[in-house]
Structures are given as structure tokens and as C-alpha cells.
XYZ file of C-alpha atoms in Angstrom:
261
model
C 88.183 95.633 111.093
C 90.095 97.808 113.608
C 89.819 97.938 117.674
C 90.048 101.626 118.162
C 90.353 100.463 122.273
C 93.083 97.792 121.115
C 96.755 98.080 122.151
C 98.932 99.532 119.502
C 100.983 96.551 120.105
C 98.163 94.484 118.261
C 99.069 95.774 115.110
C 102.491 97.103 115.628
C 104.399 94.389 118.027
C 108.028 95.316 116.721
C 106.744 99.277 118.167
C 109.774 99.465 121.332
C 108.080 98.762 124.199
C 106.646 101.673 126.481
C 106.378 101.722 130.392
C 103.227 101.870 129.782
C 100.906 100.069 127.337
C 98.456 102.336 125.464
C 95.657 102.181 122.479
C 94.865 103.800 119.348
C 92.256 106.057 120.874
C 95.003 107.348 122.622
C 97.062 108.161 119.720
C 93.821 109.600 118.219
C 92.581 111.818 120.909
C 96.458 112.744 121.060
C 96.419 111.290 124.932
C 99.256 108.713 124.123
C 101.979 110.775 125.866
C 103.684 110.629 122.162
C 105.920 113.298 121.841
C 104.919 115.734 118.863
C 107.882 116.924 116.171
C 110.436 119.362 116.311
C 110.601 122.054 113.820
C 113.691 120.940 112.019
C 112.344 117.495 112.205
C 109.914 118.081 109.473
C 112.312 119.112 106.277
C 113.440 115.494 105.056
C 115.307 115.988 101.568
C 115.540 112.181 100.380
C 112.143 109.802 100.031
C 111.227 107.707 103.105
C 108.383 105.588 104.182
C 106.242 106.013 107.186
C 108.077 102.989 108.855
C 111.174 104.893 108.302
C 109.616 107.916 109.841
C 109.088 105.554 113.337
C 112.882 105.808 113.890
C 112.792 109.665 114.479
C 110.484 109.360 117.578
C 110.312 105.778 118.888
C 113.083 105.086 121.694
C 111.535 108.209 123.366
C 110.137 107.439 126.598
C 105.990 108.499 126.647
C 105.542 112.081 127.942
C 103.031 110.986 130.244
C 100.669 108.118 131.382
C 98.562 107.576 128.499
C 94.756 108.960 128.997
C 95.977 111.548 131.725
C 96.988 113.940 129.865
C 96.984 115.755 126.147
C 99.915 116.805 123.964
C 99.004 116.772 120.129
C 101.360 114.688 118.716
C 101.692 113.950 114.846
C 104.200 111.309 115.701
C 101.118 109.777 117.166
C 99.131 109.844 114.076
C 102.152 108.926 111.833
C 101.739 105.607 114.103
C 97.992 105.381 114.326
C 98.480 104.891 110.541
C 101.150 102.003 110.327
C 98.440 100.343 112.569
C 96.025 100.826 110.526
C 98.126 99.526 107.270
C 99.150 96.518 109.720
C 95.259 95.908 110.681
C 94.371 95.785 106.667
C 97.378 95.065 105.114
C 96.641 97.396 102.931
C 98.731 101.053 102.415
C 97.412 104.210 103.908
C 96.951 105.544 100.341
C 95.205 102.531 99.260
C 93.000 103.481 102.517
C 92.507 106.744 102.001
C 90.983 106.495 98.045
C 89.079 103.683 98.879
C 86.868 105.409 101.606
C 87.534 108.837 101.429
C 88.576 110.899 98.391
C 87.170 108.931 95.631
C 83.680 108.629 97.326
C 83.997 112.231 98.201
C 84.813 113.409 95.089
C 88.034 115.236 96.566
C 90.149 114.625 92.786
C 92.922 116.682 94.197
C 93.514 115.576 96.878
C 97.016 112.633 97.344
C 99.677 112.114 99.235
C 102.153 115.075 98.600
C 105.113 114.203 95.956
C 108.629 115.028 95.681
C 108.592 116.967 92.847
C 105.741 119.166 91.797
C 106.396 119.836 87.656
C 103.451 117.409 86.963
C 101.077 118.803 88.987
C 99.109 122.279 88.519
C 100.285 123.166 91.807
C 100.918 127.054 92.262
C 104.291 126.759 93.561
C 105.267 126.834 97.291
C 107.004 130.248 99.041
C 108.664 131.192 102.525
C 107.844 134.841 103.438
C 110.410 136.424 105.023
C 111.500 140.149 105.410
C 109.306 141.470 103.400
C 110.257 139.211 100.526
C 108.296 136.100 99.278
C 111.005 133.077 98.054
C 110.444 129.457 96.530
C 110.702 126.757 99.537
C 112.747 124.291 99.030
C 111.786 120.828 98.131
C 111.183 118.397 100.317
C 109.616 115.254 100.805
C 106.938 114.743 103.207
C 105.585 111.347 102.777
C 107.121 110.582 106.265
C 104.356 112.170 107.533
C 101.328 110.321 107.022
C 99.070 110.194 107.887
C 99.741 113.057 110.226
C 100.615 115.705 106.912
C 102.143 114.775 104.307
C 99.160 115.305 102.037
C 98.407 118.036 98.980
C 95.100 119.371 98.521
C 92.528 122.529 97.333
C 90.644 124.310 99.160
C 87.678 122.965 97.353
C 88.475 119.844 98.633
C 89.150 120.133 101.821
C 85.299 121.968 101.724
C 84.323 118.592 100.669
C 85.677 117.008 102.978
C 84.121 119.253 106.049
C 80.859 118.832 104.378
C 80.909 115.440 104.333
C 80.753 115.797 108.474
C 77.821 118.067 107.814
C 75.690 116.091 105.583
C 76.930 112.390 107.104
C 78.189 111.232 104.510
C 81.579 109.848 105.926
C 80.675 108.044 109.006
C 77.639 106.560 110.879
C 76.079 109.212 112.684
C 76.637 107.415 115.917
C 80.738 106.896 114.966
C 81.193 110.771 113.835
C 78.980 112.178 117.530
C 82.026 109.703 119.081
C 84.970 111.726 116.797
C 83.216 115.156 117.706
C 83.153 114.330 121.199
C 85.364 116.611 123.446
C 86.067 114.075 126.051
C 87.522 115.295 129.703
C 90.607 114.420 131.173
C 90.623 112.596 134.770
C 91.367 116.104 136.305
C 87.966 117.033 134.389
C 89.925 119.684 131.723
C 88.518 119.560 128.308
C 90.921 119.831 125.585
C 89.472 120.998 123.452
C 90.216 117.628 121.370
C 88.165 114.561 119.713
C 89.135 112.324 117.118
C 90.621 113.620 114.381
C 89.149 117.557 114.908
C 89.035 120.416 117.291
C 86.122 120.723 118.755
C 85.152 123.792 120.729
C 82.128 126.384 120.536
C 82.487 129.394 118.923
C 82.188 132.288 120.881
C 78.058 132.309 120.143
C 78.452 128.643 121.522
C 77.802 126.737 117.998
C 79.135 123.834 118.040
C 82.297 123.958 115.501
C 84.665 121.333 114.305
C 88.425 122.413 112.943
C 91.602 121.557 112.308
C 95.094 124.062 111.180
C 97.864 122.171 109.211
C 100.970 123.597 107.678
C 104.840 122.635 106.152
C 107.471 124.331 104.621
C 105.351 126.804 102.208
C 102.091 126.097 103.020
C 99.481 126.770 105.679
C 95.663 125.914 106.049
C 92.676 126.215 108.065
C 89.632 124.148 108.226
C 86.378 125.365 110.153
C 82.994 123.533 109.974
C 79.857 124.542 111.279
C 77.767 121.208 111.085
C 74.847 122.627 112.747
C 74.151 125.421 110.278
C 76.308 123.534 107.692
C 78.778 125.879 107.146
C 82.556 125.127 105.879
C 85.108 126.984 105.744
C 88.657 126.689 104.569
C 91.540 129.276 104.095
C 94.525 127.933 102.221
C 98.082 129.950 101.769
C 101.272 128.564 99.617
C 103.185 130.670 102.002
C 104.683 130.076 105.206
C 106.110 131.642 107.955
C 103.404 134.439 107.954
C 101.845 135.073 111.478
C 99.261 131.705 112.229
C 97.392 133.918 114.686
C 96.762 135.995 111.419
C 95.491 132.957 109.069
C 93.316 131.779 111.898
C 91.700 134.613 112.924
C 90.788 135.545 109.084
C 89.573 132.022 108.771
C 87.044 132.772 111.635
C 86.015 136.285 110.394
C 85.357 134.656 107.255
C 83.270 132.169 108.949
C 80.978 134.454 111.261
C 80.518 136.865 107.760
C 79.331 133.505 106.369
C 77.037 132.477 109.003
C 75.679 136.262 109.712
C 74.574 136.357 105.174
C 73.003 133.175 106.140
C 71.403 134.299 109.457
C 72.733 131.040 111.065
């Protein structure tokens, strides 16, 4: 078991010490004051382990007082999950099959490897002046839980459907993750645990999430309500976001409007 209101210290105590003290909910809801990574921060060429990946970010001093403000933060994540490996003594991987892609069914989905030969994987490009070239490889499993992860489209429909239909968490549990909490000033964030959560423009409730690396981008959108999912995935980057999310939405409201949802 795992106190989601617990100190981080709990589970990490070697974590430096903050001026303030602050909890996993924090690093969930991304109100930790955890900074988030810088762009050149994300292309490690040699294998390292998520406790390695702690040294890049943790003898920064907090952003903020944690719970009064928001700043998404995948350093925050990347340390939500060495709790969570402390808490079970078990790895995040380990974690991960056990109670989510095996019961889901999500077969292609893993922790993203160096090299890519033994995998039907169609190759990952950088778009840039009007020319498409390989990425180089690099290895991301410094990320996790934050990124770090390859996966299908199909997949990532399972998982988003497995928020529509339950099938993940207690009812009561995922209404707490969906929950777009307000800050003391009384500003939503448009923020839960985990997801995005903000009404479409209709005002259907909508959960999502956009992830990306070196030669790859993705969008998630679910529609629990109407049980809709939606997800867009490119293996390009460096193309406009704005773009990928917006056809990610149209897709979604063509979807909804067939269905008359």
C-alpha cells in the first residue's frame, strides 16, 4: 500500500531535503513546485536508471510552496515513481504489467529500449525543412515513469477505455484522478491526477494527456461520458503541436457528431 497524502520523504529519505516538505499528491497533481525538464535535458545517449535520472533535477530549490501553485513537471513524476518502487519494492516495470498492460491487454506497450531492430517499430524521424530524417538514438528509460515508454495507438485506446468502462480503478479512486481541483487563489488548472481534465467546448467532460521525444509525438483524448477515445500518434517530431492537437480534437468532435453524442 501507498499514502498518496504521505511525504515523499517516506519512501525516498536520501531525496535532498526541500524548504519545504511536500507529498505525492503533489508530485501527481504537478503542485510540488518540481521544476519540469529542459529541452536538451531529454536526449541521454548511454543507459541510466531512474535513480540516476534524480541527479539532473534534485539540488534545485522547489519553484514554489507546494499546493500553491502548478507547473507540470515530469521530474515530478520521474520521482513519484522511485516512491512508488521504494513503497513496493518492486520496479516500475514490474508495476506497470502487473496492474496495467497485461490486464488491459495493451501487448505493445513497455518501457522504450535502446535499440529498436527487434521490435516492429516503424522507425523514428525529425522533420525539418521540408525534409523528414532518422532521429537519433537515444535512451529514455530515465524517464519513467514520466515518458520513457513505447506504445500503439491501439493501445493507448485501451488504455483510455479502460477510464470509460472502469476497468482500471474503483469508481470512487478514478472521480478523485479526474478531479480538477482549485488552487488556494481558486484557479483551476486544468489538472488531476495523471490527466487533463477540462470540458470541451460543448462542456463534455473530457480527459487527455499530449506526450512526445525525439521522433515521436501523441495525443490522447477520452470522452468517458459518451465513451469516446481518441488517440493520434506521429513517429515524427518537431512538426507544429498546435497542429497534432487540434487534428486530434477534430477527429474527436467528427467521432462524437457520427455517434450523435
Amino acid at each position: 500500500m501507498i499514502n498518496i497524502d504521505a511525504s515523499v520523504y517516506e519512501y525516498v529519505p536520501g531525496f535532498p531535503k526541500k524548504e519545504y516538505d511536500f507529498t505525492l499528491r503533489h508530485l501527481a497533481s504537478h503542485r510540488s513546485g518540481i521544476r519540469h525538464y529542459r529541452r536538451w535535458e531529454q536526449e541521454n545517449t548511454r543507459p541510466k536508471s531512474m535513480e540516476e535520472g534524480l541527479a539532473k533535477f534534485q539540488n534545485n530549490k522547489l519553484r514554489f510552496e507546494p499546493g500553491t501553485d502548478y507547473l507540470y513537471s515530469s521530474y515530478g513524476y520521474n520521482l513519484l515513481g522511485i516512491a512508488m518502487e521504494k513503497a513496493t519494492q518492486r520496479s516500475f516495470e514490474e508495476l506497470l504489467t502487473t496492474y496495467v498492460t497485461r490486464p488491459l491487454g495493451m501487448e505493445h506497450t513497455l518501457p522504450d529500449p535502446a535499440e529498436y531492430e527487434a521490435l516492429e517499430t516503424s522507425g523514428f524521424f525529425i522533420y525539418k525543412g521540408g525534409q523528414a530524417r532518422e532521429a537519433k538514438s537515444v535512451d529514455l528509460r530515465l524517464k519513467l515513469p514520466s515518458g520513457g515508454m513505447l506504445s500503439t495507438s491501439e493501445d493507448l485506446v485501451r488504455l483510455g477505455n479502460a477510464y470509460t468502462y472502469q476497468r482500471i480503478l474503483a469508481p470512487a479512486t478514478q472521480e478523485e484522478w479526474m478531479a480538477n481541483t482549485p488552487l488556494p487563489n481558486g484557479k483551476k488548472p486544468g489538472y488531476g491526477l495523471g490527466w487533463g481534465v477540462s470540458p470541451d467546448p460543448k462542456g463534455r467532460p473530457r480527459l487527455s494527456h499530449t506526450g512526445g521525444n525525439t521522433g515521436a509525438i501523441c495525443k490522447l483524448i477520452v470522452y468517458p461520458e459518451q465513451r469516446v477515445t481518441v488517440a493520434l500518434v506521429s513517429n515524427t517530431s518537431d512538426v507544429d503541436w498546435l497542429r497534432v492537437v487540434g487534428e486530434a480534437s477534430t477527429i474527436s468532435n467528427e467521432v462524437l457528431a457520427e455517434l450523435g453524442r
